[in-house]
GROMACS .gro file of N, CA and C in nm:
model
  264
    1ARG      N    1   0.076  -0.127   0.002
    1ARG     CA    2   0.000   0.004  -0.001
    1ARG      C    3   0.077   0.128   0.000
    2HIS      N    4   0.202   0.122   0.057
    2HIS     CA    5   0.290   0.242   0.064
    2HIS      C    6   0.425   0.209   0.009
    3LEU      N    7   0.496   0.301  -0.047
    3LEU     CA    8   0.625   0.294  -0.098
    3LEU      C    9   0.715   0.392  -0.023
    4GLN      N   10   0.817   0.336   0.043
    4GLN     CA   11   0.911   0.421   0.103
    4GLN      C   12   1.036   0.409   0.025
    5ILE      N   13   1.079   0.524  -0.042
    5ILE     CA   14   1.195   0.520  -0.125
    5ILE      C   15   1.321   0.526  -0.043
    6PHE      N   16   1.321   0.600   0.070
    6PHE     CA   17   1.432   0.616   0.156
    6PHE      C   18   1.409   0.562   0.286
    7THR      N   19   1.503   0.490   0.344
    7THR     CA   20   1.507   0.467   0.489
    7THR      C   21   1.551   0.592   0.556
    8ARG      N   22   1.536   0.605   0.686
    8ARG     CA   23   1.592   0.719   0.764
    8ARG      C   24   1.730   0.734   0.744
    9ALA      N   25   1.805   0.630   0.749
    9ALA     CA   26   1.951   0.631   0.732
    9ALA      C   27   1.990   0.677   0.593
   10ALA      N   28   1.922   0.625   0.487
   10ALA     CA   29   1.962   0.661   0.350
   10ALA      C   30   1.917   0.812   0.327
   11LEU      N   31   1.814   0.860   0.382
   11LEU     CA   32   1.777   1.007   0.361
   11LEU      C   33   1.870   1.097   0.432
   12ALA      N   34   1.918   1.055   0.550
   12ALA     CA   35   2.020   1.131   0.622
   12ALA      C   36   2.154   1.139   0.544
   13HIS      N   37   2.188   1.022   0.494
   13HIS     CA   38   2.319   1.012   0.418
   13HIS      C   39   2.311   1.101   0.284
   14THR      N   40   2.192   1.093   0.217
   14THR     CA   41   2.179   1.173   0.096
   14THR      C   42   2.175   1.324   0.130
   15ALA      N   43   2.119   1.365   0.234
   15ALA     CA   44   2.115   1.500   0.273
   15ALA      C   45   2.254   1.547   0.309
   16GLN      N   46   2.333   1.467   0.385
   16GLN     CA   47   2.462   1.497   0.415
   16GLN      C   48   2.562   1.508   0.292
   17ALA      N   49   2.540   1.430   0.198
   17ALA     CA   50   2.621   1.417   0.081
   17ALA      C   51   2.583   1.540  -0.002
   18ALA      N   52   2.466   1.601   0.011
   18ALA     CA   53   2.436   1.720  -0.066
   18ALA      C   54   2.486   1.849   0.026
   19GLY      N   55   2.554   1.833   0.126
   19GLY     CA   56   2.604   1.940   0.198
   19GLY      C   57   2.517   1.990   0.312
   20LEU      N   58   2.414   1.922   0.348
   20LEU     CA   59   2.319   1.961   0.449
   20LEU      C   60   2.358   1.903   0.587
   21ARG      N   61   2.323   1.960   0.681
   21ARG     CA   62   2.341   1.914   0.821
   21ARG      C   63   2.202   1.874   0.881
   22VAL      N   64   2.193   1.746   0.913
   22VAL     CA   65   2.055   1.696   0.956
   22VAL      C   66   2.035   1.748   1.102
   23GLU      N   67   1.930   1.831   1.122
   23GLU     CA   68   1.896   1.875   1.249
   23GLU      C   69   1.794   1.780   1.311
   24ARG      N   70   1.702   1.723   1.232
   24ARG     CA   71   1.603   1.633   1.286
   24ARG      C   72   1.549   1.548   1.171
   25LEU      N   73   1.530   1.420   1.200
   25LEU     CA   74   1.479   1.322   1.104
   25LEU      C   75   1.377   1.226   1.179
   26LEU      N   76   1.250   1.236   1.144
   26LEU     CA   77   1.147   1.155   1.210
   26LEU      C   78   1.070   1.071   1.108
   27ALA      N   79   1.021   0.960   1.152
   27ALA     CA   80   0.919   0.884   1.085
   27ALA      C   81   0.784   0.916   1.142
   28LEU      N   82   0.688   0.938   1.062
   28LEU     CA   83   0.556   0.988   1.115
   28LEU      C   84   0.448   0.899   1.057
   29SER      N   85   0.332   0.901   1.118
   29SER     CA   86   0.208   0.833   1.072
   29SER      C   87   0.100   0.938   1.065
   30ALA      N   88   0.117   1.047   0.990
   30ALA     CA   89   0.047   1.168   0.996
   30ALA      C   90  -0.104   1.151   0.944
   31GLU      N   91  -0.125   1.082   0.845
   31GLU     CA   92  -0.262   1.084   0.783
   31GLU      C   93  -0.307   0.939   0.774
   32SER      N   94  -0.269   0.852   0.858
   32SER     CA   95  -0.315   0.711   0.840
   32SER      C   96  -0.460   0.701   0.874
   33ALA      N   97  -0.526   0.788   0.959
   33ALA     CA   98  -0.663   0.770   0.992
   33ALA      C   99  -0.752   0.790   0.863
   34GLY      N  100  -0.713   0.888   0.782
   34GLY     CA  101  -0.784   0.917   0.653
   34GLY      C  102  -0.768   0.809   0.563
   35ILE      N  103  -0.651   0.751   0.552
   35ILE     CA  104  -0.622   0.643   0.464
   35ILE      C  105  -0.699   0.521   0.493
   36TYR      N  106  -0.718   0.490   0.623
   36TYR     CA  107  -0.803   0.367   0.665
   36TYR      C  108  -0.945   0.391   0.624
   37ARG      N  109  -0.999   0.510   0.655
   37ARG     CA  110  -1.138   0.546   0.616
   37ARG      C  111  -1.151   0.529   0.470
   38ALA      N  112  -1.056   0.588   0.382
   38ALA     CA  113  -1.064   0.592   0.240
   38ALA      C  114  -1.069   0.445   0.188
   39SER      N  115  -0.988   0.359   0.243
   39SER     CA  116  -0.979   0.222   0.210
   39SER      C  117  -1.111   0.148   0.213
   40GLU      N  118  -1.181   0.174   0.330
   40GLU     CA  119  -1.311   0.108   0.349
   40GLU      C  120  -1.407   0.169   0.251
   41GLU      N  121  -1.405   0.291   0.225
   41GLU     CA  122  -1.507   0.362   0.140
   41GLU      C  123  -1.477   0.316  -0.003
   42ALA      N  124  -1.350   0.291  -0.038
   42ALA     CA  125  -1.320   0.235  -0.181
   42ALA      C  126  -1.384   0.101  -0.195
   43LEU      N  127  -1.366   0.015  -0.088
   43LEU     CA  128  -1.429  -0.119  -0.099
   43LEU      C  129  -1.584  -0.109  -0.117
   44GLU      N  130  -1.652  -0.016  -0.056
   44GLU     CA  131  -1.791  -0.003  -0.064
   44GLU      C  132  -1.826   0.043  -0.210
   45ALA      N  133  -1.740   0.135  -0.262
   45ALA     CA  134  -1.765   0.194  -0.392
   45ALA      C  135  -1.757   0.087  -0.498
   46ASP      N  136  -1.674  -0.018  -0.475
   46ASP     CA  137  -1.659  -0.136  -0.567
   46ASP      C  138  -1.762  -0.234  -0.550
   47GLY      N  139  -1.860  -0.204  -0.462
   47GLY     CA  140  -1.975  -0.297  -0.447
   47GLY      C  141  -1.976  -0.382  -0.317
   48ALA      N  142  -1.877  -0.379  -0.244
   48ALA     CA  143  -1.864  -0.452  -0.117
   48ALA      C  144  -1.977  -0.396  -0.020
   49ALA      N  145  -2.034  -0.491   0.058
   49ALA     CA  146  -2.129  -0.443   0.151
   49ALA      C  147  -2.068  -0.360   0.265
   50PRO      N  148  -2.130  -0.259   0.314
   50PRO     CA  149  -2.069  -0.182   0.427
   50PRO      C  150  -2.035  -0.264   0.540
   51ARG      N  151  -1.913  -0.258   0.590
   51ARG     CA  152  -1.867  -0.346   0.698
   51ARG      C  153  -1.901  -0.270   0.837
   52ARG      N  154  -1.908  -0.142   0.835
   52ARG     CA  155  -1.929  -0.064   0.957
   52ARG      C  156  -2.013   0.059   0.929
   53SER      N  157  -2.078   0.111   1.033
   53SER     CA  158  -2.143   0.238   1.017
   53SER      C  159  -2.038   0.344   1.005
   54PRO      N  160  -2.073   0.462   0.945
   54PRO     CA  161  -1.972   0.572   0.929
   54PRO      C  162  -1.909   0.608   1.059
   55ALA      N  163  -1.986   0.618   1.172
   55ALA     CA  164  -1.928   0.653   1.290
   55ALA      C  165  -1.828   0.557   1.348
   56LEU      N  166  -1.858   0.421   1.330
   56LEU     CA  167  -1.765   0.320   1.369
   56LEU      C  168  -1.640   0.318   1.286
   57ARG      N  169  -1.656   0.351   1.157
   57ARG     CA  170  -1.541   0.355   1.069
   57ARG      C  171  -1.447   0.472   1.116
   58ILE      N  172  -1.502   0.586   1.152
   58ILE     CA  173  -1.420   0.691   1.193
   58ILE      C  174  -1.339   0.660   1.325
   59VAL      N  175  -1.415   0.595   1.416
   59VAL     CA  176  -1.351   0.563   1.545
   59VAL      C  177  -1.241   0.454   1.524
   60ARG      N  178  -1.280   0.346   1.432
   60ARG     CA  179  -1.177   0.253   1.404
   60ARG      C  180  -1.052   0.314   1.342
   61SER      N  181  -1.066   0.404   1.251
   61SER     CA  182  -0.952   0.463   1.184
   61SER      C  183  -0.862   0.549   1.284
   62TRP      N  184  -0.925   0.609   1.380
   62TRP     CA  185  -0.847   0.681   1.475
   62TRP      C  186  -0.781   0.589   1.573
   63LEU      N  187  -0.836   0.472   1.608
   63LEU     CA  188  -0.774   0.384   1.699
   63LEU      C  189  -0.652   0.317   1.624
   64GLN      N  190  -0.669   0.291   1.491
   64GLN     CA  191  -0.557   0.233   1.413
   64GLN      C  192  -0.442   0.344   1.405
   65ARG      N  193  -0.476   0.470   1.390
   65ARG     CA  194  -0.376   0.581   1.384
   65ARG      C  195  -0.300   0.582   1.515
   66HIS      N  196  -0.378   0.575   1.631
   66HIS     CA  197  -0.321   0.578   1.758
   66HIS      C  198  -0.217   0.466   1.785
   67ALA      N  199  -0.267   0.345   1.735
   67ALA     CA  200  -0.174   0.223   1.745
   67ALA      C  201  -0.045   0.249   1.661
   68GLU      N  202  -0.059   0.307   1.542
   68GLU     CA  203   0.066   0.335   1.465
   68GLU      C  204   0.148   0.442   1.538
   69TYR      N  205   0.084   0.538   1.597
   69TYR     CA  206   0.166   0.643   1.672
   69TYR      C  207   0.245   0.568   1.784
   70ARG      N  208   0.172   0.490   1.868
   70ARG     CA  209   0.245   0.420   1.969
   70ARG      C  210   0.360   0.333   1.926
   71GLU      N  211   0.337   0.270   1.816
   71GLU     CA  212   0.450   0.186   1.756
   71GLU      C  213   0.559   0.272   1.710
   72SER      N  214   0.535   0.401   1.657
   72SER     CA  215   0.640   0.473   1.614
   72SER      C  216   0.718   0.531   1.724
   73GLN      N  217   0.660   0.541   1.842
   73GLN     CA  218   0.735   0.585   1.966
   73GLN      C  219   0.830   0.474   2.008
   74ARG      N  220   0.785   0.352   1.997
   74ARG     CA  221   0.876   0.232   2.030
   74ARG      C  222   0.979   0.213   1.922
   75ASP      N  223   0.943   0.225   1.799
   75ASP     CA  224   1.041   0.195   1.692
   75ASP      C  225   1.044   0.320   1.600
   76PRO      N  226   1.150   0.393   1.602
   76PRO     CA  227   1.167   0.523   1.528
   76PRO      C  228   1.147   0.501   1.364
   77ASP      N  229   1.154   0.378   1.325
   77ASP     CA  230   1.136   0.354   1.179
   77ASP      C  231   1.006   0.316   1.138
   78ALA      N  232   0.903   0.308   1.236
   78ALA     CA  233   0.769   0.248   1.209
   78ALA      C  234   0.671   0.332   1.137
   79GLY      N  235   0.698   0.471   1.139
   79GLY     CA  236   0.610   0.561   1.061
   79GLY      C  237   0.610   0.532   0.910
   80GLU      N  238   0.506   0.599   0.847
   80GLU     CA  239   0.498   0.581   0.702
   80GLU      C  240   0.546   0.704   0.623
   81ASP      N  241   0.578   0.815   0.689
   81ASP     CA  242   0.627   0.934   0.621
   81ASP      C  243   0.752   0.980   0.690
   82LEU      N  244   0.852   1.035   0.617
   82LEU     CA  245   0.964   1.081   0.683
   82LEU      C  246   0.968   1.242   0.675
   83LEU      N  247   1.014   1.306   0.783
   83LEU     CA  248   1.020   1.443   0.797
   83LEU      C  249   1.171   1.470   0.822
   84LEU      N  250   1.242   1.547   0.729
   84LEU     CA  251   1.380   1.586   0.748
   84LEU      C  252   1.386   1.736   0.766
   85VAL      N  253   1.449   1.783   0.875
   85VAL     CA  254   1.485   1.922   0.888
   85VAL      C  255   1.637   1.937   0.880
   86ALA      N  256   1.680   2.009   0.786
   86ALA     CA  257   1.829   2.022   0.772
   86ALA      C  258   1.862   2.160   0.740
   87THR      N  259   1.986   2.193   0.768
   87THR     CA  260   2.042   2.333   0.735
   87THR      C  261   2.176   2.319   0.652
   88ARG      N  262   2.208   2.429   0.601
   88ARG     CA  263   2.338   2.431   0.526
   88ARG      C  264   2.443   2.477   0.609
   0.00000   0.00000   0.00000
């Protein structure tokens, strides 16, 4: 479902090779709640029977996002997006 072109280490190395100094590098799960909701809505649009009410779908997506956030606190590489802050 997701493609990560860079690992955190590879992105830091590339930034440093370009003459940047890495100030901060984080893995995030910033919009996973919306992605989970959209996945379920796409299934329904393809003719699948609704699996949950809209309210339960929203609650489930936020619970999944929270679980991803907890995992990213335990494992710094667990997020799906990378945020690099670098200076020259």
